[in-house]
């Protein structure tokens, strides 16, 4: 089969670059992982799913990968929350790490090959700070904290394309930031090692500079150095990490370890909810559990997240989730039809690993694969996938043709990591007209705050076998 090379937009050079393994065999990449202080929200999962699609396309395209993603289990937020709840930091972060893993599994994300935690790598981080001090890139302050001197690194600001005015290092060298959450546009010497403060409670470690803990940026430099070396292929995160986090990682790593650090940068644009930034105060922050409580499935969320082009903002809506569920049912029916036709060939179920080992001829599905190779254009790939579905009539295929078509179809499904739901024979994509009309009437009554009418319509829906879950911007019909 024709395997086109994957090209990806590189944040640093602002050009599309081919994705290549420097050693010709294994693509080594690092993703900044979750801060485990609460359940990850769907914005975080937009980024993790995009990275998962990236990995799948690379692996199905014939390259091995080494995927490293850290767990941030010590920072301002984890410490603040664990102390507020009276739970030791380790116990607190382990709970949220388990939840993160459960959600990743539900969303069909491949586990990274290495998942190091910041707390388990304190000696490596101390070692890096020592190096930076020795080489004149870091200094100790009066209170026992250590700062990186950004004026000592001439290339600071290259990734984020900071202009020379913002980067007047002579002036900013006097400014210091010791918080993990400082303002995005401030350019300041940033903290590498934070001296112990009363508000940190028992969360401190011994170091050559006294008791304290690492600053947030340090862990990714120390752990990528340990698991991927000083020159690796690609680094990724959400766009909010470009500055200051990734800029600081580059400075620490290049100055402290030598080497070039990452050769390519893959940043994922943010997810918005109903056109607005997600925030707790706006009440529009969803976790996977919130969506499941509203009657949606992890499979539908995977479809929505994987189907968005990573360089455009994704405007999340509940109606988009309903459309995703309907689209998945169509894909499942097509797969079932091919499996039934191919029955007599005894072809095994195509799995991700098997498709990597024995890639199929893609034929009608070639355009979908080409879109994925072209900067991971997943919405275009989905468009081609559905065009192929319309063009192929399983009933007209021989059993052998059905088996090979199914492998090609599943190759694209696996590249996107879609989860095909079980569809009951009697299940339709949509509720019948009569049910939809009652639901619409009830929704309008709710919007007009006519609660008694809305309540009265619920039993009528139930009589027809349907329930209705009300959301913030719409409703969801489900079979009772
Ligand atoms: P955090 O747990 O805050 O460290 O974030 C984990 C990952 O999610 C990082 O790569 C962030 O850049 C990314 N992220 C945070 N918010 C969003 C969002 N609204 N949309 C997409 N990615 C996000
Ligand atoms: Zn990082």
Coordinates of C-alpha atoms and ligand atoms in Angstrom, one line a residue:
X1 CA 0.0 0.0 0.0
X2 CA 1.0 3.6 -0.5
X3 CA 2.1 5.1 2.7
X4 CA 2.4 8.9 2.4
X5 CA 4.7 10.8 4.7
X6 CA 3.2 12.7 7.6
X7 CA 3.9 16.4 7.6
X8 CA 3.0 18.6 10.6
X9 CA 3.1 22.3 11.3
X10 CA 6.0 23.2 13.4
X11 CA 5.4 26.0 15.9
X12 CA 9.1 27.1 16.0
X13 CA 9.8 27.5 12.3
X14 CA 6.1 28.1 11.4
X15 CA 6.5 25.7 8.5
X16 CA 5.1 22.3 7.7
X17 CA 7.8 19.7 8.3
X18 CA 8.0 16.0 7.6
X19 CA 7.7 13.9 10.8
X20 CA 10.9 11.9 10.9
X21 CA 12.7 9.7 13.3
X22 CA 16.3 10.9 13.7
X23 CA 17.5 7.3 14.1
X24 CA 15.4 6.1 11.2
X25 CA 13.5 3.7 13.3
X26 CA 11.7 5.1 16.4
X27 CA 10.0 8.4 16.6
X28 CA 10.8 9.7 20.1
X29 CA 8.4 12.3 21.4
X30 CA 7.4 14.0 24.7
X31 CA 4.0 15.3 25.7
X32 CA 3.4 17.5 28.7
X33 CA 1.0 15.5 30.8
X34 CA -1.8 16.3 33.2
X35 CA -1.5 18.2 36.5
X36 CA -3.3 15.7 38.8
X37 CA -5.2 18.0 41.1
X38 CA -8.8 17.3 39.8
X39 CA -10.4 15.3 36.9
X40 CA -9.0 16.4 33.6
X41 CA -11.6 18.4 31.6
X42 CA -12.5 18.0 27.9
X43 CA -10.1 20.7 26.9
X44 CA -7.2 18.7 28.3
X45 CA -8.6 15.7 26.5
X46 CA -8.7 17.6 23.2
X47 CA -4.9 17.8 23.5
X48 CA -4.4 14.2 24.7
X49 CA -6.6 12.8 21.9
X50 CA -4.9 14.9 19.2
X51 CA -1.6 13.5 20.5
X52 CA -3.0 10.0 20.4
X53 CA -4.2 10.4 16.8
X54 CA -0.7 11.7 16.0
X55 CA 0.9 8.6 17.5
X56 CA -1.6 6.3 15.7
X57 CA -0.9 7.9 12.3
X58 CA 2.8 7.6 12.8
X59 CA 2.6 3.9 13.9
X60 CA 0.2 2.9 11.3
X61 CA 2.4 4.7 8.8
X62 CA 5.2 2.3 9.7
X63 CA 7.4 4.0 12.3
X64 CA 7.8 2.8 15.9
X65 CA 7.4 5.4 18.6
X66 CA 8.6 6.1 22.1
X67 CA 6.0 8.2 23.7
X68 CA 6.9 9.9 27.1
X69 CA 4.2 11.8 29.0
X70 CA 4.8 13.1 32.5
X71 CA 2.5 13.3 35.5
X72 CA 2.7 16.7 37.3
X73 CA 2.2 15.6 40.9
X74 CA 3.8 18.5 42.6
X75 CA 3.0 22.2 41.9
X76 CA 1.2 25.1 43.4
X77 CA -2.3 23.6 42.6
X78 CA -1.7 20.0 43.8
X79 CA -0.2 21.3 47.0
X80 CA -2.9 23.9 47.6
X81 CA -5.8 21.4 47.0
X82 CA -4.3 18.5 49.0
X83 CA -3.7 20.7 52.0
X84 CA -7.1 22.3 51.7
X85 CA -8.7 18.8 51.8
X86 CA -6.3 17.5 54.5
X87 CA -5.0 14.6 52.4
X88 CA -1.3 13.8 52.0
X89 CA 0.0 15.0 48.5
X90 CA 0.9 11.5 47.4
X91 CA -2.5 10.0 48.2
X92 CA -4.3 13.0 46.7
X93 CA -2.4 12.9 43.4
X94 CA -2.6 9.1 43.1
X95 CA -6.3 9.3 43.2
X96 CA -6.4 11.8 40.4
X97 CA -3.8 9.9 38.4
X98 CA -6.0 6.8 38.5
X99 CA -9.0 8.9 37.4
X100 CA -7.0 10.3 34.5
X101 CA -6.0 6.8 33.4
X102 CA -9.6 5.6 33.6
X103 CA -10.7 8.5 31.4
X104 CA -7.9 7.9 28.9
X105 CA -8.9 4.2 28.6
X106 CA -12.6 5.2 28.1
X107 CA -11.5 7.6 25.4
X108 CA -9.3 4.9 23.7
X109 CA -6.0 6.7 24.1
X110 CA -2.9 4.5 23.9
X111 CA -0.8 4.5 27.1
X112 CA 2.5 6.3 26.8
X113 CA 5.5 4.0 26.9
X114 CA 7.0 5.9 29.8
X115 CA 4.9 8.0 32.3
X116 CA 7.3 9.5 34.8
X117 CA 6.1 11.6 37.7
X118 CA 7.8 14.7 39.0
X119 CA 7.9 13.5 42.6
X120 CA 9.7 10.3 41.5
X121 CA 12.4 12.4 39.8
X122 CA 13.5 14.9 42.4
X123 CA 17.3 13.9 42.3
X124 CA 17.3 14.3 38.5
X125 CA 15.8 17.8 38.8
X126 CA 18.3 18.8 41.5
X127 CA 21.1 17.6 39.2
X128 CA 19.9 19.8 36.4
X129 CA 19.7 22.8 38.6
X130 CA 23.3 22.1 39.8
X131 CA 24.4 22.0 36.2
X132 CA 22.7 25.3 35.4
X133 CA 24.3 27.1 38.3
X134 CA 27.7 25.7 37.4
X135 CA 27.4 26.9 33.9
X136 CA 26.3 30.4 35.0
X137 CA 22.7 30.2 33.8
X138 CA 21.1 30.1 37.3
X139 CA 21.6 31.9 40.6
X140 CA 20.6 31.4 44.2
X141 CA 18.5 34.1 45.8
X142 CA 18.6 35.3 49.4
X143 CA 15.6 33.1 50.4
X144 CA 17.2 29.8 49.1
X145 CA 15.3 29.7 45.8
X146 CA 17.1 29.2 42.5
X147 CA 16.3 31.2 39.4
X148 CA 17.1 30.8 35.7
X149 CA 18.7 33.9 34.3
X150 CA 17.0 34.4 31.0
X151 CA 19.5 37.1 29.8
X152 CA 22.1 34.3 29.8
X153 CA 20.4 32.5 27.0
X154 CA 20.4 34.4 23.7
X155 CA 17.7 32.3 22.0
X156 CA 15.1 32.8 24.7
X157 CA 11.8 33.6 23.0
X158 CA 12.4 31.9 19.7
X159 CA 9.7 29.3 20.0
X160 CA 7.0 31.8 21.1
X161 CA 8.3 34.4 18.6
X162 CA 8.5 37.0 21.3
X163 CA 9.6 40.3 19.9
X164 CA 12.7 42.2 21.0
X165 CA 10.6 44.8 22.9
X166 CA 8.9 42.2 25.1
X167 CA 12.3 40.6 25.5
X168 CA 14.2 43.5 26.7
X169 CA 16.3 41.2 28.8
X170 CA 18.4 44.0 30.4
X171 CA 15.3 45.3 32.1
X172 CA 13.5 42.1 32.8
X173 CA 16.5 40.4 34.4
X174 CA 15.5 42.2 37.6
X175 CA 12.0 40.6 37.6
X176 CA 11.4 37.2 39.0
X177 CA 8.5 34.8 38.9
X178 CA 8.3 32.1 41.6
X179 CA 4.8 30.9 40.9
X180 CA 3.8 28.1 38.6
X181 CA 0.9 30.1 37.3
X182 CA 2.4 33.5 36.5
X183 CA 1.0 35.8 33.8
X184 CA 1.5 34.5 30.3
X185 CA 3.0 37.6 28.8
X186 CA 5.4 38.4 31.6
X187 CA 9.0 37.7 30.8
X188 CA 10.9 37.1 34.0
X189 CA 13.7 35.0 35.4
X190 CA 11.8 31.9 36.4
X191 CA 12.1 29.7 39.4
X192 CA 14.0 26.4 39.1
X193 CA 14.0 25.5 42.8
X194 CA 11.5 27.0 45.3
X195 CA 12.7 27.5 48.9
X196 CA 10.3 25.9 51.4
X197 CA 7.4 28.2 52.4
X198 CA 4.9 27.7 55.3
X199 CA 2.0 27.3 52.8
X200 CA 3.7 24.2 51.3
X201 CA 3.2 22.2 54.5
X202 CA 5.2 19.0 54.6
X203 CA 5.8 19.0 50.8
X204 CA 9.5 19.7 50.6
X205 CA 12.7 17.9 49.8
X206 CA 16.4 18.4 50.8
X207 CA 18.7 20.0 48.3
X208 CA 22.1 21.6 48.2
X209 CA 20.3 25.0 48.6
X210 CA 18.2 23.9 51.6
X211 CA 14.7 22.5 51.8
X212 CA 12.3 23.2 49.0
X213 CA 10.7 21.8 45.8
X214 CA 11.2 22.0 42.1
X215 CA 9.5 24.7 40.0
X216 CA 7.0 23.4 37.5
X217 CA 9.0 23.9 34.3
X218 CA 11.9 21.8 35.5
X219 CA 10.4 18.4 35.5
X220 CA 9.8 18.1 31.8
X221 CA 13.5 19.0 31.0
X222 CA 14.8 16.6 33.6
X223 CA 12.5 13.7 32.5
X224 CA 12.8 14.2 28.7
X225 CA 16.6 14.2 29.2
X226 CA 16.4 10.9 31.2
X227 CA 14.1 9.0 28.8
X228 CA 14.6 10.6 25.4
X229 CA 18.1 12.1 25.6
X230 CA 19.2 15.6 24.6
X231 CA 18.0 15.5 21.0
X232 CA 14.6 14.1 20.4
X233 CA 12.1 14.2 17.5
X234 CA 9.1 16.1 18.7
X235 CA 7.5 17.8 21.7
X236 CA 3.8 18.6 22.2
X237 CA 1.2 20.3 24.4
X238 CA -1.7 22.7 24.2
X239 CA -1.0 26.2 22.8
X240 CA -1.1 27.7 26.3
X241 CA 2.1 25.9 27.0
X242 CA 4.1 27.6 24.3
X243 CA 4.9 30.4 26.6
X244 CA 6.3 30.4 29.2
X245 CA 6.4 26.6 29.9
X246 CA 8.0 25.3 26.7
X247 CA 10.2 28.4 26.2
X248 CA 11.5 27.7 29.7
X249 CA 12.0 24.0 29.0
X250 CA 14.1 24.8 26.0
X251 CA 16.2 27.3 28.0
X252 CA 16.8 24.8 30.8
X253 CA 17.5 21.9 28.6
X254 CA 19.8 23.5 26.1
X255 CA 21.8 25.4 28.7
X256 CA 21.8 22.5 31.3
X257 CA 22.1 19.4 29.1
X258 CA 23.6 20.7 25.9
X259 CA 21.9 19.1 22.8
X260 CA 19.2 20.7 20.8
X261 CA 16.2 19.4 22.8
X262 CA 13.1 18.9 20.6
X263 CA 13.5 19.2 16.8
X264 CA 9.8 19.8 16.1
X265 CA 6.9 21.4 18.1
X266 CA 3.3 20.2 17.8
X267 CA 0.8 22.5 19.6
X268 CA -2.9 21.9 19.9
X269 CA -5.3 24.9 19.8
X270 CA -7.8 25.1 22.6
X271 CA -11.3 23.8 23.0
X272 CA -14.0 26.3 23.6
X273 CA -17.5 25.6 24.9
X274 CA -20.3 27.3 23.0
X275 CA -17.8 29.7 21.7
X276 CA -16.4 30.7 25.1
X277 CA -13.3 29.8 27.0
X278 CA -14.0 27.1 29.5
X279 CA -13.9 28.2 33.0
X280 CA -15.3 27.2 36.4
X281 CA -16.8 30.6 36.9
X282 CA -18.8 30.5 33.6
X283 CA -20.1 27.0 34.6
X284 CA -19.1 25.6 31.2
X285 CA -16.4 23.3 32.3
X286 CA -17.2 19.7 31.4
X287 CA -15.4 16.5 32.5
X288 CA -16.0 13.1 30.9
X289 CA -18.2 12.2 33.8
X290 CA -20.3 15.4 33.4
X291 CA -21.1 14.3 29.8
X292 CA -21.8 10.7 30.7
X293 CA -24.3 12.0 33.4
X294 CA -26.0 13.9 30.6
X295 CA -26.5 10.7 28.7
X296 CA -23.5 11.0 26.3
X297 CA -20.9 8.4 25.7
X298 CA -17.1 8.4 25.8
X299 CA -17.2 7.2 22.2
X300 CA -19.1 10.3 21.1
X301 CA -16.5 12.5 22.9
X302 CA -13.7 10.7 21.2
X303 CA -15.3 11.3 17.8
X304 CA -15.8 15.0 18.5
X305 CA -12.2 15.5 19.8
X306 CA -10.5 13.4 17.2
X307 CA -12.6 14.9 14.4
X308 CA -11.5 18.5 15.0
X309 CA -8.5 19.9 13.1
X310 CA -5.9 20.6 15.8
X311 CA -4.9 24.0 14.5
X312 CA -8.4 25.5 14.8
X313 CA -10.3 26.1 18.0
X314 CA -12.8 23.4 18.6
X315 CA -16.2 24.8 19.5
X316 CA -17.8 22.1 21.7
X317 CA -21.6 21.8 21.9
X318 CA -23.9 19.1 23.1
X319 CA -25.6 19.0 19.8
X320 CA -22.2 18.1 18.3
X321 CA -22.1 15.2 20.7
X322 CA -25.5 14.0 19.4
X323 CA -24.3 14.2 15.8
X324 CA -21.2 12.3 16.7
X325 CA -23.3 9.5 18.2
X326 CA -25.4 9.3 15.0
X327 CA -22.2 9.2 12.9
X328 CA -20.7 6.4 14.9
X329 CA -23.9 4.3 14.5
X330 CA -23.5 4.7 10.7
X331 CA -19.9 3.6 10.9
X332 CA -20.8 0.6 13.0
X333 CA -23.6 -0.5 10.6
X334 CA -21.2 -0.3 7.7
X335 CA -18.6 -2.4 9.6
X336 CA -21.3 -4.9 10.5
X337 CA -22.5 -5.2 6.9
X338 CA -18.9 -5.9 5.7
X339 CA -18.3 -8.4 8.5
X340 CA -21.5 -10.3 7.6
X341 CA -20.6 -10.4 3.9
X342 CA -17.0 -11.5 4.8
X343 CA -18.2 -14.1 7.1
X344 CA -17.3 -17.2 5.0
X345 CA -13.7 -16.0 4.6
X346 CA -13.1 -16.5 8.3
X347 CA -11.0 -13.3 8.2
X348 CA -9.9 -12.3 11.7
X349 CA -11.2 -9.2 13.4
X350 CA -8.8 -6.4 12.3
X351 CA -7.0 -5.0 15.4
X352 CA -4.7 -2.0 15.7
X353 CA -1.6 -4.1 16.2
X354 CA -2.5 -6.4 13.3
X355 CA -3.1 -3.5 11.0
X356 CA 0.3 -2.1 11.8
X357 CA 1.9 -5.4 11.1
X358 CA 0.0 -6.1 7.9
X359 CA -1.2 -2.8 6.4
X360 CA -4.0 -3.2 3.9
X361 CA -4.4 -1.8 0.5
X362 CA -6.5 1.3 1.2
X363 CA -8.2 1.7 -2.3
X364 CA -11.3 3.8 -1.8
X365 CA -10.0 4.9 1.7
X366 CA -6.7 6.3 0.3
X367 CA -8.0 10.0 0.3
X368 CA -8.9 9.7 4.0
X369 CA -5.4 8.4 4.8
X370 CA -3.8 11.2 2.7
X371 CA -5.7 13.8 4.7
X372 CA -4.4 12.4 7.9
X373 CA -0.8 12.6 6.5
X374 CA -1.4 16.2 5.6
X375 CA -1.0 17.9 8.9
X376 CA -3.5 15.6 10.6
X377 CA -6.5 17.0 8.8
X378 CA -9.0 14.8 10.6
X379 CA -12.2 16.6 9.6
X380 CA -11.2 16.2 5.9
X381 CA -10.4 12.6 6.6
X382 CA -13.8 12.0 8.1
X383 CA -15.4 13.6 5.0
X384 CA -13.5 11.2 2.8
X385 CA -14.4 8.3 5.1
X386 CA -18.1 9.0 4.7
X387 CA -17.7 9.5 0.9
X388 CA -16.2 6.0 0.8
X389 CA -19.1 4.7 2.8
X390 CA -21.6 6.1 0.3
X391 CA -19.6 4.7 -2.7
X392 CA -19.2 1.2 -1.4
X393 CA -22.2 -1.2 -1.4
X394 CA -21.3 -4.2 0.8
X395 CA -24.1 -6.3 -0.6
X396 CA -22.4 -6.1 -4.1
X397 CA -19.0 -7.3 -2.8
X398 CA -17.7 -10.8 -2.8
X399 CA -16.8 -12.2 0.7
X400 CA -13.1 -11.7 -0.1
X401 CA -13.6 -8.1 -1.3
X402 CA -15.7 -7.4 1.9
X403 CA -12.9 -8.7 4.1
X404 CA -10.2 -6.6 2.5
X405 CA -12.5 -3.5 2.4
X406 CA -13.2 -4.0 6.1
X407 CA -9.5 -4.0 6.8
X408 CA -9.0 -0.7 4.9
X409 CA -12.0 0.8 6.6
X410 CA -10.8 -0.2 10.1
X411 CA -7.3 1.1 9.2
X412 CA -8.8 4.7 9.1
X413 CA -11.1 4.0 12.2
X414 CA -8.0 2.9 14.1
X415 CA -5.9 5.9 12.9
X416 CA -8.6 8.1 14.5
X417 CA -9.0 5.8 17.5
X418 CA -12.8 5.8 17.0
X419 CA -14.9 3.5 19.2
X420 CA -17.6 1.9 17.3
X421 CA -20.7 1.4 19.5
X422 CA -22.8 -1.8 19.7
X423 CA -25.9 -1.0 17.7
X424 CA -29.1 -3.0 18.4
X425 CA -30.9 -4.0 15.2
X426 CA -34.0 -2.1 16.1
X427 CA -32.2 1.0 17.1
X428 CA -32.6 4.0 14.8
X429 CA -30.3 7.0 14.5
X430 CA -33.0 9.3 15.6
X431 CA -36.1 9.2 17.7
X432 CA -39.3 9.0 15.7
X433 CA -40.9 12.2 14.4
X434 CA -43.7 12.1 17.1
X435 CA -41.1 11.8 19.9
X436 CA -39.0 14.6 18.5
X437 CA -42.0 16.9 18.2
X438 CA -42.9 16.4 21.8
X439 CA -39.3 16.9 22.9
X440 CA -39.2 20.2 20.9
X441 CA -42.4 21.4 22.5
X442 CA -41.1 20.5 26.0
X443 CA -37.8 22.2 25.3
X444 CA -39.6 25.4 24.2
X445 CA -41.8 25.2 27.4
X446 CA -38.7 25.0 29.5
X447 CA -37.1 28.0 27.7
X448 CA -40.3 29.9 28.4
X449 CA -40.1 28.8 32.0
X450 CA -43.4 27.0 31.7
X451 CA -42.4 24.3 34.1
X452 CA -45.8 22.7 34.5
X453 CA -46.2 22.2 30.8
X454 CA -42.6 20.8 30.6
X455 CA -43.4 18.4 33.4
X456 CA -46.6 17.3 31.8
X457 CA -44.9 16.3 28.6
X458 CA -42.4 14.0 30.2
X459 CA -44.8 11.1 30.8
X460 CA -46.0 11.4 27.2
X461 CA -42.4 10.8 26.1
X462 CA -42.0 7.9 28.6
X463 CA -45.1 6.3 27.1
X464 CA -43.4 6.2 23.8
X465 CA -40.3 4.7 25.4
X466 CA -38.1 7.8 25.4
X467 CA -36.5 9.9 28.2
X468 CA -35.1 13.4 27.9
X469 CA -32.0 14.8 29.7
X470 CA -31.8 18.5 29.9
X471 CA -28.5 20.2 29.4
X472 CA -27.3 23.8 29.5
X473 CA -27.7 24.4 25.8
X474 CA -30.0 21.6 24.6
X475 CA -31.3 18.2 25.4
X476 CA -30.6 14.6 24.8
X477 CA -33.2 12.0 23.9
X478 CA -32.5 8.4 25.1
X479 CA -34.3 5.1 25.0
X480 CA -35.8 4.1 28.3
Ligands
LIG1 P1 -2.7 20.7 32.6 O1 -3.3 19.5 33.3 O2 -3.4 22.0 33.0 O3 -1.2 20.8 32.8 O4 -3.0 20.5 31.1 C1 -2.8 19.3 30.4 C2 -2.8 19.6 28.9 O5 -4.1 20.1 28.4 C3 -1.8 20.6 28.4 O6 -1.2 20.2 27.2 C4 -2.6 21.9 28.2 O7 -2.0 22.7 27.2 C5 -3.9 21.3 27.6 N1 -5.1 22.2 27.8 C6 -5.5 22.9 28.8 N2 -6.7 23.5 28.6 C7 -7.0 23.2 27.3 C8 -8.1 23.5 26.4 N3 -9.1 24.3 26.8 N4 -8.1 23.0 25.1 C9 -7.1 22.2 24.7 N5 -6.1 21.8 25.5 C10 -6.0 22.3 26.8
LIG2 ZN1 6.1 20.2 30.1

